[in-house]
Short mmCIF file of C-alpha atoms in Angstrom, two decimals:
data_model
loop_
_atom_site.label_atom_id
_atom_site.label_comp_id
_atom_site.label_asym_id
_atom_site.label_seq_id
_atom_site.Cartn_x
_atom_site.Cartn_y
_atom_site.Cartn_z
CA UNK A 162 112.09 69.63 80.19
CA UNK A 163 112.60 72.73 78.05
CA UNK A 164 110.65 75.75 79.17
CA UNK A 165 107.58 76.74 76.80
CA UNK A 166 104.89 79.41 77.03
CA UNK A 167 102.12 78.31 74.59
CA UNK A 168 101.96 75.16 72.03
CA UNK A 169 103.71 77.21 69.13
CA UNK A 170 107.00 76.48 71.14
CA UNK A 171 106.80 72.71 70.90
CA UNK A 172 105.02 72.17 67.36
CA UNK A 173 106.63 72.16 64.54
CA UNK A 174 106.85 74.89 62.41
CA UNK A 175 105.57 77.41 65.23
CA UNK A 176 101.70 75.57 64.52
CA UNK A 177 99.43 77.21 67.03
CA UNK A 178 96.76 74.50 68.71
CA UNK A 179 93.81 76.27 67.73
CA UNK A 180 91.75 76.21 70.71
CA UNK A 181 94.85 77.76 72.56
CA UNK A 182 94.22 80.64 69.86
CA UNK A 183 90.99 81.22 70.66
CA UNK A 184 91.80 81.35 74.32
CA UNK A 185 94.72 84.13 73.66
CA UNK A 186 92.24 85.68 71.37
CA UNK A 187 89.83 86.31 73.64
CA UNK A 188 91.99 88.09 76.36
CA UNK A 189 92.86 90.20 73.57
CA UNK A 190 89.69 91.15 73.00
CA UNK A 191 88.76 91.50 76.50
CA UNK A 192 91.43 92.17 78.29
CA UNK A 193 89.96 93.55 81.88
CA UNK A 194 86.93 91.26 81.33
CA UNK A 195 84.82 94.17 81.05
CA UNK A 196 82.67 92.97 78.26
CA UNK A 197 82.13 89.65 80.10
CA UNK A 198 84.15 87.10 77.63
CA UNK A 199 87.48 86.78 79.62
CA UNK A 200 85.60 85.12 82.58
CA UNK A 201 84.55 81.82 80.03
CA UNK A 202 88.74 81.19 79.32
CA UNK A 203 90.37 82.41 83.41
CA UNK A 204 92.11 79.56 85.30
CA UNK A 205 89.91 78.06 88.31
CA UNK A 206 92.79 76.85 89.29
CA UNK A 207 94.88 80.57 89.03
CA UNK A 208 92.35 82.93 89.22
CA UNK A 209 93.14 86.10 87.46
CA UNK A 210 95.33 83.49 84.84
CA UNK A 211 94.05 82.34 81.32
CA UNK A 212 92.92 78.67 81.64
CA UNK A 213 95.63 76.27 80.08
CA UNK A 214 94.95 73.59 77.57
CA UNK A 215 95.18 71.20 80.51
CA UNK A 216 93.34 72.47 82.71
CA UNK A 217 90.68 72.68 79.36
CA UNK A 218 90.95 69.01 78.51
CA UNK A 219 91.01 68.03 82.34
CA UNK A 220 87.72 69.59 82.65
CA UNK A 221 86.00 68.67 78.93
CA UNK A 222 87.35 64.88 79.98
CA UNK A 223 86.05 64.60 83.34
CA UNK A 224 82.59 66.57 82.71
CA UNK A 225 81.63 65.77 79.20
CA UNK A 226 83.06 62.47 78.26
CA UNK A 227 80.11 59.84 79.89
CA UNK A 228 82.07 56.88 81.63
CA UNK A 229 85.94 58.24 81.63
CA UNK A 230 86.00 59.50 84.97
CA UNK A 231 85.33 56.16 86.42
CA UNK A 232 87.53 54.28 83.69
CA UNK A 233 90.69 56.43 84.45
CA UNK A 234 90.07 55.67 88.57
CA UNK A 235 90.06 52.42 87.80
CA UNK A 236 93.08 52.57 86.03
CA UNK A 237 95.09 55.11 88.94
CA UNK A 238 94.32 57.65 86.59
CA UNK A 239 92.84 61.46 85.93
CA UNK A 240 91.16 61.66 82.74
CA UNK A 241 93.44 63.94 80.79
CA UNK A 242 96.66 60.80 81.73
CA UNK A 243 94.15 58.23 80.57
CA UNK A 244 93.86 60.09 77.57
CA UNK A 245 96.74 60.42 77.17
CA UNK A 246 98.51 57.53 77.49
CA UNK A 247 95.28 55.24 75.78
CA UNK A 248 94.53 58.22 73.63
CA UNK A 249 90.85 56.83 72.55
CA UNK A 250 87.97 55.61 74.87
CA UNK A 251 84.83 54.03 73.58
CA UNK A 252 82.07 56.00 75.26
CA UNK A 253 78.89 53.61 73.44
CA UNK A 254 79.75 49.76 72.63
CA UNK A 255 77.34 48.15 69.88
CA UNK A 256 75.45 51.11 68.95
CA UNK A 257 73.07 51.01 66.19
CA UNK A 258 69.51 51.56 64.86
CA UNK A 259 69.76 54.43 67.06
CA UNK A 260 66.62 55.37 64.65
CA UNK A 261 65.01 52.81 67.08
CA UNK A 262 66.02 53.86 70.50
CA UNK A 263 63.27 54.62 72.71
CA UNK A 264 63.32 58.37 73.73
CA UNK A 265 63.80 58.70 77.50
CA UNK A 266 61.13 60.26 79.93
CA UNK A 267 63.25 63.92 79.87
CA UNK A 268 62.92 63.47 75.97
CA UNK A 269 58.84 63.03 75.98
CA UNK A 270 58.14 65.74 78.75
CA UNK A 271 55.92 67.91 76.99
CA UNK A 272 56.15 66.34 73.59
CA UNK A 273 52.90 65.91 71.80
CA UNK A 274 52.43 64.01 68.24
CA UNK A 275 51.46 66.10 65.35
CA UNK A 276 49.32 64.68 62.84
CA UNK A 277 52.21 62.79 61.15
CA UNK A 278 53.64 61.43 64.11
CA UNK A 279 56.57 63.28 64.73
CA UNK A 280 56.72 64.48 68.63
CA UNK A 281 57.01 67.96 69.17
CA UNK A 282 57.61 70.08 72.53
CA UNK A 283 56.26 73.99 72.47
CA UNK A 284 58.77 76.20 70.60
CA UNK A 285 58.57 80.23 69.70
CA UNK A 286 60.57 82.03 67.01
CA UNK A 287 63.04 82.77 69.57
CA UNK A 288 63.60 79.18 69.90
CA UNK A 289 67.08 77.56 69.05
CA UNK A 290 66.80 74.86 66.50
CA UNK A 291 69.90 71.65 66.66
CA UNK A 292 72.64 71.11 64.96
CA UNK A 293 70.78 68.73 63.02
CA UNK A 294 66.95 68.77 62.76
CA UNK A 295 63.60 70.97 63.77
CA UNK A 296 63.46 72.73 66.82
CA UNK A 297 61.26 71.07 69.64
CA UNK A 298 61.04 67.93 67.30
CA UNK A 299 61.96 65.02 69.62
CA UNK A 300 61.35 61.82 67.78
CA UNK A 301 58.61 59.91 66.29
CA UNK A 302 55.59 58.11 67.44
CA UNK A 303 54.75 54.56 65.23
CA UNK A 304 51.12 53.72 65.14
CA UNK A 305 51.62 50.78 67.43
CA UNK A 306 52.26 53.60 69.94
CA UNK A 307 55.96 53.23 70.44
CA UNK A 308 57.73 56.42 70.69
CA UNK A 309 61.86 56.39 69.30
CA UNK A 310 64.17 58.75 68.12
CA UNK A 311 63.91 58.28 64.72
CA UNK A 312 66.05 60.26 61.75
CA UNK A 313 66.41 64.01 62.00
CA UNK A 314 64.37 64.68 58.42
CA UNK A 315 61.56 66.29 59.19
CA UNK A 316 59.20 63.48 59.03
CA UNK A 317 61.78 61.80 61.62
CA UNK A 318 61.78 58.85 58.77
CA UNK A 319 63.81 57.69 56.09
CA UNK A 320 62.84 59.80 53.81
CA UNK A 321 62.47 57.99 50.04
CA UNK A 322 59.96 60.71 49.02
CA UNK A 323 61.55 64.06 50.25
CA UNK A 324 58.28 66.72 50.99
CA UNK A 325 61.38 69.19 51.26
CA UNK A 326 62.55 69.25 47.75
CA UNK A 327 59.09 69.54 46.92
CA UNK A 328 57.86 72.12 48.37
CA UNK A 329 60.69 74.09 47.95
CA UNK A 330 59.96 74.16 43.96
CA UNK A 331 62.26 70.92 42.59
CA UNK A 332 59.07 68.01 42.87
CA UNK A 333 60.93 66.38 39.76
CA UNK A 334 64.42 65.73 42.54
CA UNK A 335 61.84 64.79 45.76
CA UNK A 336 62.68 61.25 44.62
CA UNK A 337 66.13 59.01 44.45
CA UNK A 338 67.30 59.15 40.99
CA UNK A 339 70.62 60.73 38.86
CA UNK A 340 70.65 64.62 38.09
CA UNK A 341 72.07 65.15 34.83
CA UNK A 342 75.33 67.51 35.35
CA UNK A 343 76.94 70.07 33.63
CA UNK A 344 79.94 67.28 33.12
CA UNK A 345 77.68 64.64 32.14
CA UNK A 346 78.74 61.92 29.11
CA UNK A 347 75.87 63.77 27.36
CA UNK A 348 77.20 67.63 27.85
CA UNK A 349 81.13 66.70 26.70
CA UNK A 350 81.81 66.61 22.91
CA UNK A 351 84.70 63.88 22.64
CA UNK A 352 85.32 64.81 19.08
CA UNK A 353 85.55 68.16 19.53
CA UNK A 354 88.43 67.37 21.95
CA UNK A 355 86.13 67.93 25.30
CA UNK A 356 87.31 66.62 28.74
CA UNK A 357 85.94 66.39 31.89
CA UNK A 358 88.27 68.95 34.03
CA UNK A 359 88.63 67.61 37.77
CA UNK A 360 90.41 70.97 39.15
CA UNK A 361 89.77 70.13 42.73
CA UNK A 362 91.60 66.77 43.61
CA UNK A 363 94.26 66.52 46.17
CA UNK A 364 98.00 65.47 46.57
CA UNK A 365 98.90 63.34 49.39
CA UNK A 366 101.91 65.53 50.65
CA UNK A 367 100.05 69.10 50.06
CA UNK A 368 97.47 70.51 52.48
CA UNK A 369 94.42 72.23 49.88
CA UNK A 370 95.93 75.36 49.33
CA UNK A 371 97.51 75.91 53.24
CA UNK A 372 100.75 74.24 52.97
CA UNK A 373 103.11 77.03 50.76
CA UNK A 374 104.71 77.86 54.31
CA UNK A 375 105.83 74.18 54.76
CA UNK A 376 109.25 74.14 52.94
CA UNK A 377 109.42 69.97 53.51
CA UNK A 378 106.22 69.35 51.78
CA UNK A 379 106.51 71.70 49.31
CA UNK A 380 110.18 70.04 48.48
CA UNK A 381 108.44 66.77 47.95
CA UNK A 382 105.22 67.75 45.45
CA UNK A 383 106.57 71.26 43.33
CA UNK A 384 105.34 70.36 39.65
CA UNK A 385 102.14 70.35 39.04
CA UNK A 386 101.18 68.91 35.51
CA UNK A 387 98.08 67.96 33.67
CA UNK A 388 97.10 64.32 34.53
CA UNK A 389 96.40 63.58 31.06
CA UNK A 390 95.03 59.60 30.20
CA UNK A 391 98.17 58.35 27.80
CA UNK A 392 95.89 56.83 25.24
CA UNK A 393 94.16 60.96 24.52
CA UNK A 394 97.15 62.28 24.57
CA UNK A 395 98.76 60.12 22.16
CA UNK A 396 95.31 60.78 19.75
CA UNK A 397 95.82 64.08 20.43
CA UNK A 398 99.54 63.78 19.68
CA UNK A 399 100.64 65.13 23.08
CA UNK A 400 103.10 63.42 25.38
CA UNK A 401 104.72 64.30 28.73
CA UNK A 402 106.12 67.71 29.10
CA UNK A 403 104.44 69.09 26.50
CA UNK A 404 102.06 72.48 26.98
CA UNK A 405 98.81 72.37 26.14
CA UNK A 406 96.07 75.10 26.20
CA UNK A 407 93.10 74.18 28.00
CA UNK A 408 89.77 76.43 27.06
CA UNK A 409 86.84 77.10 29.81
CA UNK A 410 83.93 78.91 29.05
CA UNK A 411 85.51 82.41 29.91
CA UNK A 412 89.01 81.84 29.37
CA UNK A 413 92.33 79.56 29.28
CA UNK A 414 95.27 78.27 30.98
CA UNK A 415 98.61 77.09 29.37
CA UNK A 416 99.39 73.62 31.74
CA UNK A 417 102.64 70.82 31.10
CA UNK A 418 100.99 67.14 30.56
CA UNK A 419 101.63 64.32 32.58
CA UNK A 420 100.46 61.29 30.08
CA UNK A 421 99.60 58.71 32.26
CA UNK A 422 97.07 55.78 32.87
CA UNK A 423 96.17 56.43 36.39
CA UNK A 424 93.07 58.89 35.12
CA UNK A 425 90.16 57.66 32.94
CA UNK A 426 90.21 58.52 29.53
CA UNK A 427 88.03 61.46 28.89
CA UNK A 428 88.80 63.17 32.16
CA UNK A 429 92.33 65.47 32.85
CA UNK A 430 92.66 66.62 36.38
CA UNK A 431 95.15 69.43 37.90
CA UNK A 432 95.65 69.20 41.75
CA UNK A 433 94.32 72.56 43.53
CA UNK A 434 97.55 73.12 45.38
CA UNK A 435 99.40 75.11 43.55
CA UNK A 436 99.74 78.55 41.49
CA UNK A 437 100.54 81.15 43.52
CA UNK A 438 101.46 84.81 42.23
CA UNK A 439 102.25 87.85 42.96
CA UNK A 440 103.11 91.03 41.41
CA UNK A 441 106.06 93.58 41.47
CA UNK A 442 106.10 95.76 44.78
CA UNK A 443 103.84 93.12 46.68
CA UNK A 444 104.87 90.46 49.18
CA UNK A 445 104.55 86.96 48.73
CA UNK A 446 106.17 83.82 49.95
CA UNK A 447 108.91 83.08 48.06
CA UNK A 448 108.97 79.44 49.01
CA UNK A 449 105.80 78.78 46.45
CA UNK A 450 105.24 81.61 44.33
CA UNK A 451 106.42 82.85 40.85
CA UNK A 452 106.11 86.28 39.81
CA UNK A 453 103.79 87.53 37.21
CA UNK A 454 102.25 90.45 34.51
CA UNK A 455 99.03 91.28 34.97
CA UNK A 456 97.45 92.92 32.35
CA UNK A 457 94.09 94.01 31.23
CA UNK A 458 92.55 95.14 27.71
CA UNK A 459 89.73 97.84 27.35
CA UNK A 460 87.16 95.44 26.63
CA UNK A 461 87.83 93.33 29.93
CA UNK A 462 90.21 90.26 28.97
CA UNK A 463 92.33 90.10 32.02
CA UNK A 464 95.69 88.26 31.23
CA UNK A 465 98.52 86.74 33.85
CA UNK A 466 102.31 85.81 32.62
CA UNK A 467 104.81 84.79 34.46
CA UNK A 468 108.05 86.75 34.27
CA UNK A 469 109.81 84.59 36.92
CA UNK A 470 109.65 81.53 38.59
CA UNK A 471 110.57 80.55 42.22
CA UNK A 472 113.81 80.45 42.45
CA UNK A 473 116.45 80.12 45.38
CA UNK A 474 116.88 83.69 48.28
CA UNK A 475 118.44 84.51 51.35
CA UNK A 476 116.93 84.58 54.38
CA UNK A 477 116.79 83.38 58.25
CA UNK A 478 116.50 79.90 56.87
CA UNK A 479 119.56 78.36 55.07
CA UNK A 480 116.82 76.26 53.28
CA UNK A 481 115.88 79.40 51.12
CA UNK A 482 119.29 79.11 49.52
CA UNK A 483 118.67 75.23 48.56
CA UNK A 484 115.63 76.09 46.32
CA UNK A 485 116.32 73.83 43.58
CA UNK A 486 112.62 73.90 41.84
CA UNK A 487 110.81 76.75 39.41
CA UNK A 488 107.63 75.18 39.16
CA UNK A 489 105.02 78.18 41.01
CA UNK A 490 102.26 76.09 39.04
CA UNK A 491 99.03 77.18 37.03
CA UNK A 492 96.95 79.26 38.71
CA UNK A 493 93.56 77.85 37.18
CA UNK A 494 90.47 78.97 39.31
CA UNK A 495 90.56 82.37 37.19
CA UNK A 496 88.94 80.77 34.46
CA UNK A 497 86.48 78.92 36.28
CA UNK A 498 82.99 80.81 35.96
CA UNK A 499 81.16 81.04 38.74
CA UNK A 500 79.12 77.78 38.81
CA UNK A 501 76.17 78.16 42.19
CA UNK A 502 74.14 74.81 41.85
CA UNK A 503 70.69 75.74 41.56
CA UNK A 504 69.32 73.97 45.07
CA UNK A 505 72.00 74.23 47.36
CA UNK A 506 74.40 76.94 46.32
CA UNK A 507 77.73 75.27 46.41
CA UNK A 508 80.10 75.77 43.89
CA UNK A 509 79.99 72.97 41.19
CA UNK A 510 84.32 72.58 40.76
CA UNK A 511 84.51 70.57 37.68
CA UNK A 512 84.66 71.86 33.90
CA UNK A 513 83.76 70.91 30.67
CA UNK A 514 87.18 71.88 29.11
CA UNK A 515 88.46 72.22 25.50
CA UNK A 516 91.93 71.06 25.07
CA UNK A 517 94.26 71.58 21.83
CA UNK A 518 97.98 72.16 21.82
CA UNK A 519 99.56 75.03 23.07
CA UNK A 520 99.66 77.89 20.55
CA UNK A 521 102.89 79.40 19.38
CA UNK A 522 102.42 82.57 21.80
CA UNK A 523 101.29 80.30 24.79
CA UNK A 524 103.81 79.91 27.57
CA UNK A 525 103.56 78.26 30.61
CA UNK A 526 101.33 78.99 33.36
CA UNK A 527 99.20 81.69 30.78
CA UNK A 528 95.96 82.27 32.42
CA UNK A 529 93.17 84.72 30.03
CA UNK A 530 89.90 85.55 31.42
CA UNK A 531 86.99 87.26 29.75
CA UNK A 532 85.37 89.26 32.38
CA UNK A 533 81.62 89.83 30.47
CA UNK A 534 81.96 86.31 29.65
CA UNK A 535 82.47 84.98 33.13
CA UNK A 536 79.58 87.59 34.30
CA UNK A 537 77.08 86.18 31.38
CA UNK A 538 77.99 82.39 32.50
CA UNK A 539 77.47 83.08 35.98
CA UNK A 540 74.19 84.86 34.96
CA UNK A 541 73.14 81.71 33.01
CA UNK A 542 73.57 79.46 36.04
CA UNK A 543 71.53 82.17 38.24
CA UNK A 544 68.72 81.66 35.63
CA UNK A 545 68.38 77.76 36.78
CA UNK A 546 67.58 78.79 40.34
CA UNK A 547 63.78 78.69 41.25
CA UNK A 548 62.75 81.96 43.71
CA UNK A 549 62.23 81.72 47.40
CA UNK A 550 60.90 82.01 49.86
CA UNK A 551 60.09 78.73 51.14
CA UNK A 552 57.13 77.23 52.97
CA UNK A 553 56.33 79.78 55.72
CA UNK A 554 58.44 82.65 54.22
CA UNK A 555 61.71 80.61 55.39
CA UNK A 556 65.19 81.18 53.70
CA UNK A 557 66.18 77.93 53.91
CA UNK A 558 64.98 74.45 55.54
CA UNK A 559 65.12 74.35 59.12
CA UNK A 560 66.18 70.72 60.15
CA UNK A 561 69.41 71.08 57.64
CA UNK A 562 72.83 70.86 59.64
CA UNK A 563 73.60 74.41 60.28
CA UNK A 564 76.58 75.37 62.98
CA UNK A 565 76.79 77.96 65.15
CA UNK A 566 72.82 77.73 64.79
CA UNK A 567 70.85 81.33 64.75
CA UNK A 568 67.34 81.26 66.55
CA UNK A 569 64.23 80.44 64.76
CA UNK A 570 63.51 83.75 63.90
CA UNK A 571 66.69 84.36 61.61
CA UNK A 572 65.45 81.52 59.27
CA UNK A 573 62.53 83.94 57.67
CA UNK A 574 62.43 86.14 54.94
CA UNK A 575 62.87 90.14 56.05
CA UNK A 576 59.03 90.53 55.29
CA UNK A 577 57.45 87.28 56.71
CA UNK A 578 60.17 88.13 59.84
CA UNK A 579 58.24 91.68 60.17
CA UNK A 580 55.01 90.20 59.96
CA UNK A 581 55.52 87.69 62.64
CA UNK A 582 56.69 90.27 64.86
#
């Protein structure tokens, strides 16, 4: 009953829906519909309006959802109120081995086996490839002449032997087996006081690093200590509370232990939520972060102190003033190197780490970071890449997931892309 214009009136904490964003977003953008993106997000129903977020879901219910429309009849019901008072419908019932499923007529029109079976309609460079899988590639054809979906590799089988790996230049990964890590048992020196770092593991009441707006959660989770396994820290003779400096590669961070047994012995982990900073003369949220020196020496050893915590401050909300917690945390991802895995690219998160006591000059929440040294790690890890292009002059696989998908042509190398046109 209470009057609202747009979702951030109803959520809490003013949350926007985010396809209600992209609708206001797009009027901004285009606001007299002259550059033709206005028309996709107008009101059928209130022509010159923006479309609502029920007239969205009435429509994406009714037109996309296979089997609701007549479901919500039966029940006296649009789509959007069966939706929202069941909240769930099962579009497929005992689906599986859809590996198996025979492709439909629409599917085989114009699909011809290659010589490895796979079925294949016509495609050009300008063609779209799936979310999933090769363009025009439409299934598989057995040798007993049955034609089915199959997988989306691009063999359309289960893949045990992976043709991709190898002939992309890693024929010693095309089969199942382990990869030896940068973390492995074999790579961490136990008696030098090595651990496993696990930087990138989550709290239940914290939201990655997107909740330091949300006063209630942040009241719940605001320490953030070394998960430490009791029996190493008592070798080490550390205990609960206590700072300890933990070495990387390129740096170090001063962090509080937490001597527990609910991590493995060997491994210490620090939850990515927290340590936020900021400096004198710059905004930050006050809620979450602590403020902070930074300095930096001639020969590039950057260096972060904090010279206050959070503490309590008046504002709009009373709930500034009950700030009872200090705790900004450790912001550790400064002394992570950058670590690109050689095949895919992604960031590999955890860190062989060197732990000893904290040194008589350490406080908490220290971070040090050797800039050449983080450039001559990074460097090392760019050395275990093998060079590209692929098969075909390609930049990357086709049939790997890919959204927002480019056409065809955006896959190849700048040369083997001028050559082909």
């Amino acid at each position: 009953g209470i009057p609202y214009t747009d979702s951030r009136d109803a959520n809490p904490g003013e949350v926007w829906e985010e396809n209600e964003f992209w609708f206001a977003l797009s009027w901004e953008i285009d606001p007299d519909g002259s550059l033709g993106i206005r028309q996709f997000f107008e009101s059928q129903e209130r022509p010159g309006e923006r479309m609502t977020m029920d007239e969205y879901y009435d429509i994406l219910f009714d037109k996309a959802v296979p089997g609701l429309p007549a479901a919500a009849e039966a029940a006296g019901l649009t789509p959007l109120q069966y939706m929202r008072k069941f909240g769930a419908f099962e579009v497929v019932k005992d689906q599986y081995r859809l590996d198996e499923r025979p492709l439909t007529d629409a599917e085989l029109e114009g699909a011809v086996p290659d010589e490895n079976g796979v079925l294949r309609k016509p495609v050009t460079m300008e063609s779209q490839p799936p979310l999933v899988g090769e363009a025009g590639a439409v299934g598989l054809q057995h040798q007993d002449g049955s034609k089915v979906f199959g997988w989306l590799s691009p063999s359309r089988k289960l893949e045990l032997y992976s043709t991709t790996l190898a002939d992309w230049g890693w024929p010693e990964q095309a089969t199942p087996g382990y990869i030896e890590s940068h973390v492995s048992a074999n790579q961490i020196d136990r008696d030098n006081d090595e651990f496993v770092l696990m930087p990138n593991f989550r709290l239940p009441t914290l939201i990655h690093t997107r909740s330091g707006n949300a006063k209630y959660l942040n009241e719940i989770a605001n320490t953030h200590p070394l998960w430490f396994n009791a029996g190493d820290a008592a070798a080490m003779g550390l205990a609960t509370g206590d700072l300890a400096r933990v070495s990387t590669e390129i740096g170090h961070f001063v962090a509080r232990v937490w001597a527990t047994e609910a991590i493995r012995p060997g491994v210490v982990g620090m939850s990515h939520h927290m340590g936020r900073w900021y400096q004198d003369g710059h905004p930050g949220s006050r809620w979450v972060m602590g403020k902070v020196d930074l300095t930096r020496t001639d020969d590039g050893v950057w260096s972060l102190r904090y010279k206050e915590g959070i503490k309590p401050f008046t504002s709009d909300d009373p709930d500034s003033e009950r700030i009872y917690w200090d705790d900004p945390g450790v912001h550790q991802n400064l002394t992570f190197p950058v670590q690109p895995d050689p095949i895919s690219g992604m960031h590999c998160w955890h860190q062989k780490v060197r732990i000893e006591k904290a040194h008589p000059e350490d406080h908490y929440g220290d971070v040090s970071v050797d800039v050449t040294k983080s450039r001559e790690a990074y460097q090392r890890w760019l050395s275990m890449t093998r060079p590209g292009p692929g098969p075909g002059g390609l930049r990357r696989p086709e049939f790997m997931m890919r959204h927002v998908t480019p056409r065809r042509k955006a896959y190849l190398y700048e040369p083997a892309r001028s050559t082909e046109a």
